[in-house]
Amino acid sequence: MSLSRPTGPGSDRPNTPTGAVDLTRRISDYTSGFHEDSGYRHPARVERQAIARGVGLLLDGHRAQAQKQLSGVDFEIRTLTDSATGRRYAEVGDRTERGPAPRGWGRVYVDLGAPAHWSVQVPHPVADSRTEQLGVSVLRGARGGVMVIAGAHRRAGQGDAADVAHRTDTVFDAVCDELTGRGLPGIQVHGFADDSAPDYDVIASTGEGERARPEGQALADALRARTWRVCRAWARSCPLEGRTNVQGRKAAAEGVPFLHVEFSNTIRTSRALPQRAAEALGTVTAAWSAKPVHRPNG
């Protein structure tokens, strides 16, 4: 099916194809049932590894093998066309959401129009209000993106079992490990209550590592240009620096750029500010999408 392209502002957006879905609405529908008691089943190691391998096969262009790998754990690959951009994405997730109790293992979205160059990670959907919608906006902002979104509220499991930003035994972490092992830089989006850090609108950190220092500087400058108060964790002590974040620690160990970005509740829940936040993050992802990916130690 050929798609004509309009001219003028937004001319990179094709006409909406028949059967397209709004990716923001799809994610909102997916996360609408997330709450502290919504349920979570801890995945076995073999299950985590199977899903991560399936995502890796998909990124390598081996879709049939990826589907075979994923089907063993009742995951599947669906192809979606986003009505807002006309772009095609692979959605990796549970074969059905209608089981008696949700497993809460999350989803992965892969841009099918370009090789994978970077990731946006959403570890605390709903718990960090509207970070899931912010993740979609970031995914749409540059080509070659992969979005990894957790499948449950961070308090849905026993203890902290579903707090995927601080656990290495989750599907979310296994997929992020796969992406980091391929050298894909990542941005992880979080949110904080305004009174948790009243002096700031955004807290930008490179976590445990320093490889993303240039990107962090560029992001902080873009945020400041939007008149937001930014704490740069590489330059001063900041609250919520994300230094215990396990995905950030893995990226640091592998020498892969990683950014941990916390947005205030005011920014995340307003009508217009989330798009401005996504545009600032897009200054980083656009630069990543234009660079070749180098595997660690490769």
CSV table of C-alpha atoms in Angstrom, one decimal:
chain,number,residue,atom,x,y,z
A,1,MET,CA,0.0,0.0,0.0
A,2,SER,CA,1.5,3.3,-1.0
A,3,LEU,CA,1.2,6.3,1.2
A,4,SER,CA,1.3,9.8,-0.2
A,5,ARG,CA,3.1,12.5,1.8
A,6,PRO,CA,1.8,15.9,2.5
A,7,THR,CA,3.9,19.0,2.2
A,8,GLY,CA,4.6,21.8,4.8
A,9,PRO,CA,4.8,21.3,8.5
A,10,GLY,CA,4.7,17.7,9.5
A,11,SER,CA,5.5,16.6,6.0
A,12,ASP,CA,7.4,13.6,7.3
A,13,ARG,CA,4.1,12.2,8.5
A,14,PRO,CA,2.4,10.0,5.9
A,15,ASN,CA,-1.4,9.9,5.5
A,16,THR,CA,-3.0,7.6,8.1
A,17,PRO,CA,-3.2,4.1,6.6
A,18,THR,CA,-6.3,2.0,7.0
A,19,GLY,CA,-6.3,-0.2,10.1
A,20,ALA,CA,-3.8,2.0,11.9
A,21,VAL,CA,-3.8,2.3,15.7
A,22,ASP,CA,-2.9,5.2,18.0
A,23,LEU,CA,0.1,3.9,19.9
A,24,THR,CA,-0.5,6.3,22.8
A,25,ARG,CA,-4.1,4.9,23.2
A,26,ARG,CA,-2.9,1.4,22.9
A,27,ILE,CA,-0.4,1.8,25.7
A,28,SER,CA,-3.0,3.7,27.8
A,29,ASP,CA,-5.4,0.8,27.3
A,30,TYR,CA,-2.7,-1.7,28.2
A,31,THR,CA,-1.7,0.1,31.4
A,32,SER,CA,-5.2,1.1,32.5
A,33,GLY,CA,-5.5,-2.0,34.7
A,34,PHE,CA,-2.2,-1.5,36.5
A,35,HIS,CA,-2.5,-0.9,40.2
A,36,GLU,CA,-0.8,-2.1,43.4
A,37,ASP,CA,-3.0,-5.2,43.6
A,38,SER,CA,-3.2,-6.0,39.8
A,39,GLY,CA,-1.0,-9.1,40.1
A,40,TYR,CA,2.5,-10.1,39.0
A,41,ARG,CA,4.1,-13.5,38.5
A,42,HIS,CA,7.8,-13.8,38.9
A,43,PRO,CA,9.3,-15.2,35.7
A,44,ALA,CA,11.7,-18.1,35.8
A,45,ARG,CA,15.2,-17.6,34.4
A,46,VAL,CA,14.4,-19.7,31.4
A,47,GLU,CA,11.4,-17.6,30.6
A,48,ARG,CA,13.3,-14.3,30.9
A,49,GLN,CA,16.1,-15.6,28.7
A,50,ALA,CA,13.6,-16.9,26.1
A,51,ILE,CA,12.0,-13.5,25.7
A,52,ALA,CA,15.3,-11.7,25.6
A,53,ARG,CA,16.6,-14.1,22.9
A,54,GLY,CA,13.3,-13.6,21.0
A,55,VAL,CA,13.8,-9.9,21.0
A,56,GLY,CA,17.4,-10.3,19.8
A,57,LEU,CA,16.3,-12.5,16.9
A,58,LEU,CA,13.7,-10.0,15.9
A,59,LEU,CA,16.3,-7.2,15.9
A,60,ASP,CA,18.5,-9.4,13.7
A,61,GLY,CA,15.7,-9.7,11.2
A,62,HIS,CA,14.8,-13.3,12.0
A,63,ARG,CA,11.2,-12.8,12.7
A,64,ALA,CA,10.0,-16.4,12.2
A,65,GLN,CA,12.7,-17.7,14.6
A,66,ALA,CA,11.9,-15.0,17.0
A,67,GLN,CA,8.2,-15.9,17.0
A,68,LYS,CA,9.1,-19.6,17.5
A,69,GLN,CA,11.3,-18.7,20.5
A,70,LEU,CA,8.6,-16.4,22.0
A,71,SER,CA,5.7,-18.8,21.5
A,72,GLY,CA,7.3,-21.2,24.0
A,73,VAL,CA,6.5,-18.7,26.8
A,74,ASP,CA,3.1,-17.6,25.3
A,75,PHE,CA,4.5,-14.3,23.8
A,76,GLU,CA,3.9,-13.3,20.3
A,77,ILE,CA,4.9,-10.6,17.8
A,78,ARG,CA,2.3,-8.3,16.3
A,79,THR,CA,2.8,-5.6,13.7
A,80,LEU,CA,1.1,-2.3,14.3
A,81,THR,CA,1.0,0.9,12.2
A,82,ASP,CA,0.9,4.0,14.4
A,83,SER,CA,-1.8,6.4,13.2
A,84,ALA,CA,0.1,9.5,14.4
A,85,THR,CA,3.2,8.8,12.3
A,86,GLY,CA,2.4,6.1,9.8
A,87,ARG,CA,5.3,4.1,11.1
A,88,ARG,CA,5.2,0.3,11.6
A,89,TYR,CA,6.2,-1.2,14.9
A,90,ALA,CA,6.6,-4.8,16.1
A,91,GLU,CA,4.9,-5.3,19.4
A,92,VAL,CA,6.2,-8.1,21.5
A,93,GLY,CA,4.0,-9.2,24.4
A,94,ASP,CA,1.7,-11.7,25.9
A,95,ARG,CA,-0.3,-13.7,23.4
A,96,THR,CA,-3.4,-12.9,25.4
A,97,GLU,CA,-4.2,-10.4,28.2
A,98,ARG,CA,-7.4,-12.3,29.1
A,99,GLY,CA,-5.9,-14.9,31.4
A,100,PRO,CA,-7.2,-15.4,35.0
A,101,ALA,CA,-4.3,-13.3,36.4
A,102,PRO,CA,-1.8,-11.1,34.5
A,103,ARG,CA,1.8,-12.2,34.5
A,104,GLY,CA,2.9,-8.6,34.3
A,105,TRP,CA,6.0,-9.2,32.1
A,106,GLY,CA,5.6,-6.1,29.9
A,107,ARG,CA,6.0,-5.3,26.3
A,108,VAL,CA,8.6,-4.3,23.8
A,109,TYR,CA,8.1,-2.1,20.7
A,110,VAL,CA,10.5,-2.1,17.8
A,111,ASP,CA,10.6,0.4,15.0
A,112,LEU,CA,10.4,-1.7,11.8
A,113,GLY,CA,11.5,1.1,9.5
A,114,ALA,CA,15.1,1.4,10.6
A,115,PRO,CA,17.8,-0.7,12.4
A,116,ALA,CA,17.7,-0.5,16.2
A,117,HIS,CA,20.0,2.3,17.5
A,118,TRP,CA,18.7,3.2,20.9
A,119,SER,CA,16.1,2.4,23.6
A,120,VAL,CA,13.6,4.2,25.8
A,121,GLN,CA,12.8,2.4,29.0
A,122,VAL,CA,9.6,2.8,31.1
A,123,PRO,CA,10.1,0.8,34.3
A,124,HIS,CA,7.3,2.3,36.4
A,125,PRO,CA,4.2,2.9,34.3
A,126,VAL,CA,1.2,4.3,36.2
A,127,ALA,CA,3.2,4.4,39.4
A,128,ASP,CA,5.2,7.2,37.8
A,129,SER,CA,2.2,8.9,36.3
A,130,ARG,CA,2.2,9.2,32.5
A,131,THR,CA,5.7,8.1,32.0
A,132,GLU,CA,4.2,5.4,29.7
A,133,GLN,CA,2.8,8.2,27.4
A,134,LEU,CA,6.1,10.0,27.5
A,135,GLY,CA,7.8,6.9,26.4
A,136,VAL,CA,5.6,6.6,23.3
A,137,SER,CA,6.4,10.3,22.4
A,138,VAL,CA,10.1,9.6,22.7
A,139,LEU,CA,9.8,6.5,20.6
A,140,ARG,CA,8.0,8.5,17.9
A,141,GLY,CA,10.6,11.2,18.0
A,142,ALA,CA,13.5,9.5,16.2
A,143,ARG,CA,14.0,6.5,14.0
A,144,GLY,CA,15.6,3.2,15.2
A,145,GLY,CA,14.0,3.2,18.6
A,146,VAL,CA,13.1,0.3,20.9
A,147,MET,CA,10.7,0.9,23.8
A,148,VAL,CA,10.7,-1.5,26.8
A,149,ILE,CA,7.8,-1.0,29.2
A,150,ALA,CA,7.2,-2.9,32.4
A,151,GLY,CA,4.0,-4.9,32.6
A,152,ALA,CA,2.8,-4.1,36.2
A,153,HIS,CA,2.7,-1.5,38.8
A,154,ARG,CA,6.0,-1.4,40.7
A,155,ARG,CA,4.2,-2.5,43.9
A,156,ALA,CA,2.1,-5.3,42.3
A,157,GLY,CA,4.4,-8.1,43.3
A,158,GLN,CA,5.5,-9.7,46.6
A,159,GLY,CA,7.9,-7.2,48.2
A,160,ASP,CA,9.7,-5.3,45.4
A,161,ALA,CA,9.5,-8.2,42.9
A,162,ALA,CA,7.8,-6.0,40.3
A,163,ASP,CA,10.1,-3.0,40.8
A,164,VAL,CA,12.0,-3.7,37.6
A,165,ALA,CA,14.4,-0.8,37.9
A,166,HIS,CA,15.9,-2.4,41.0
A,167,ARG,CA,15.7,-6.1,40.1
A,168,THR,CA,17.8,-8.3,37.8
A,169,ASP,CA,15.3,-11.2,37.7
A,170,THR,CA,12.6,-9.6,35.5
A,171,VAL,CA,11.7,-9.8,31.8
A,172,PHE,CA,12.2,-6.0,31.6
A,173,ASP,CA,15.8,-6.4,32.8
A,174,ALA,CA,16.6,-9.3,30.6
A,175,VAL,CA,15.4,-7.4,27.5
A,176,CYS,CA,17.4,-4.3,28.6
A,177,ASP,CA,20.4,-6.5,29.0
A,178,GLU,CA,20.0,-7.8,25.5
A,179,LEU,CA,19.9,-4.2,24.2
A,180,THR,CA,22.9,-3.1,26.2
A,181,GLY,CA,24.8,-6.1,25.0
A,182,ARG,CA,24.2,-4.9,21.5
A,183,GLY,CA,25.6,-1.5,22.4
A,184,LEU,CA,22.3,0.4,22.2
A,185,PRO,CA,22.3,3.5,24.4
A,186,GLY,CA,19.2,4.0,26.5
A,187,ILE,CA,17.1,6.6,28.2
A,188,GLN,CA,15.1,5.6,31.2
A,189,VAL,CA,12.2,7.9,32.1
A,190,HIS,CA,10.9,8.3,35.7
A,191,GLY,CA,8.7,10.7,37.6
A,192,PHE,CA,8.8,12.3,41.1
A,193,ALA,CA,6.3,14.1,43.3
A,194,ASP,CA,6.9,17.9,43.1
A,195,ASP,CA,7.6,18.1,46.8
A,196,SER,CA,10.3,15.4,46.6
A,197,ALA,CA,12.6,17.8,44.9
A,198,PRO,CA,10.9,21.2,45.0
A,199,ASP,CA,13.9,23.1,43.7
A,200,TYR,CA,13.9,21.2,40.3
A,201,ASP,CA,11.6,20.3,37.4
A,202,VAL,CA,13.9,17.7,36.0
A,203,ILE,CA,16.8,15.6,37.4
A,204,ALA,CA,19.1,14.3,34.7
A,205,SER,CA,21.7,11.6,35.6
A,206,THR,CA,24.1,9.2,33.8
A,207,GLY,CA,23.6,6.8,36.7
A,208,GLU,CA,26.7,4.8,37.6
A,209,GLY,CA,28.5,5.5,34.3
A,210,GLU,CA,29.9,8.5,32.5
A,211,ARG,CA,29.7,7.5,28.9
A,212,ALA,CA,26.5,9.5,28.4
A,213,ARG,CA,28.0,12.7,29.8
A,214,PRO,CA,27.9,14.6,26.4
A,215,GLU,CA,24.3,13.5,25.8
A,216,GLY,CA,23.4,14.4,29.3
A,217,GLN,CA,24.8,17.9,28.8
A,218,ALA,CA,22.9,18.3,25.5
A,219,LEU,CA,19.7,17.1,27.2
A,220,ALA,CA,20.1,19.4,30.2
A,221,ASP,CA,20.7,22.3,27.8
A,222,ALA,CA,17.6,21.5,25.8
A,223,LEU,CA,15.6,21.3,29.0
A,224,ARG,CA,17.0,24.6,30.3
A,225,ALA,CA,16.1,26.2,27.0
A,226,ARG,CA,12.5,25.3,27.9
A,227,THR,CA,12.9,27.3,31.1
A,228,TRP,CA,13.0,24.2,33.3
A,229,ARG,CA,15.2,23.9,36.4
A,230,VAL,CA,17.5,21.0,35.9
A,231,CYS,CA,19.7,19.2,38.4
A,232,ARG,CA,22.7,17.7,36.5
A,233,ALA,CA,23.8,14.8,38.7
A,234,TRP,CA,27.2,14.5,37.1
A,235,ALA,CA,28.0,18.1,38.2
A,236,ARG,CA,26.4,18.3,41.7
A,237,SER,CA,24.6,16.2,44.3
A,238,CYS,CA,21.0,15.7,43.3
A,239,PRO,CA,18.1,13.8,44.7
A,240,LEU,CA,16.9,10.7,42.8
A,241,GLU,CA,20.1,10.2,40.9
A,242,GLY,CA,19.4,6.6,39.9
A,243,ARG,CA,22.8,5.3,41.0
A,244,THR,CA,21.2,2.1,42.3
A,245,ASN,CA,19.3,1.5,39.0
A,246,VAL,CA,20.3,-2.0,37.8
A,247,GLN,CA,19.9,-1.2,34.1
A,248,GLY,CA,22.2,1.8,34.5
A,249,ARG,CA,24.7,-0.3,36.4
A,250,LYS,CA,24.8,-2.9,33.6
A,251,ALA,CA,25.2,-0.1,31.0
A,252,ALA,CA,28.1,1.4,33.0
A,253,ALA,CA,29.8,-2.0,33.2
A,254,GLU,CA,29.5,-2.4,29.5
A,255,GLY,CA,30.6,1.1,28.7
A,256,VAL,CA,27.2,1.9,27.0
A,257,PRO,CA,25.6,5.4,27.3
A,258,PHE,CA,22.7,5.5,29.7
A,259,LEU,CA,20.5,8.4,30.9
A,260,HIS,CA,18.2,8.3,34.0
A,261,VAL,CA,15.8,11.2,33.7
A,262,GLU,CA,13.3,12.2,36.4
A,263,PHE,CA,10.4,14.6,35.5
A,264,SER,CA,8.3,16.4,38.0
A,265,ASN,CA,4.6,15.5,38.4
A,266,THR,CA,3.7,19.0,37.0
A,267,ILE,CA,5.5,18.4,33.8
A,268,ARG,CA,4.2,14.8,33.3
A,269,THR,CA,0.5,15.6,34.0
A,270,SER,CA,0.0,18.9,32.3
A,271,ARG,CA,-1.6,19.2,28.9
A,272,ALA,CA,1.3,20.6,26.8
A,273,LEU,CA,4.5,20.0,28.8
A,274,PRO,CA,5.0,16.3,28.2
A,275,GLN,CA,5.4,16.9,24.4
A,276,ARG,CA,8.0,19.6,25.2
A,277,ALA,CA,9.8,17.1,27.4
A,278,ALA,CA,9.8,14.5,24.6
A,279,GLU,CA,11.2,17.0,22.2
A,280,ALA,CA,14.1,17.7,24.6
A,281,LEU,CA,14.7,14.0,24.9
A,282,GLY,CA,14.6,13.8,21.1
A,283,THR,CA,17.7,15.9,20.8
A,284,VAL,CA,19.5,12.9,22.3
A,285,THR,CA,17.7,10.1,20.5
A,286,ALA,CA,18.0,11.8,17.1
A,287,ALA,CA,21.8,12.0,17.6
A,288,TRP,CA,21.9,8.4,18.6
A,289,SER,CA,19.9,7.3,15.6
A,290,ALA,CA,22.4,9.0,13.3
A,291,LYS,CA,25.4,7.2,14.7
A,292,PRO,CA,26.6,3.6,14.1
A,293,VAL,CA,26.0,1.2,17.0
A,294,HIS,CA,29.2,-0.4,18.5
A,295,ARG,CA,28.8,-3.5,20.5
A,296,PRO,CA,30.6,-3.5,23.8
A,297,ASN,CA,34.1,-5.0,23.4
A,298,GLY,CA,33.3,-5.4,19.7
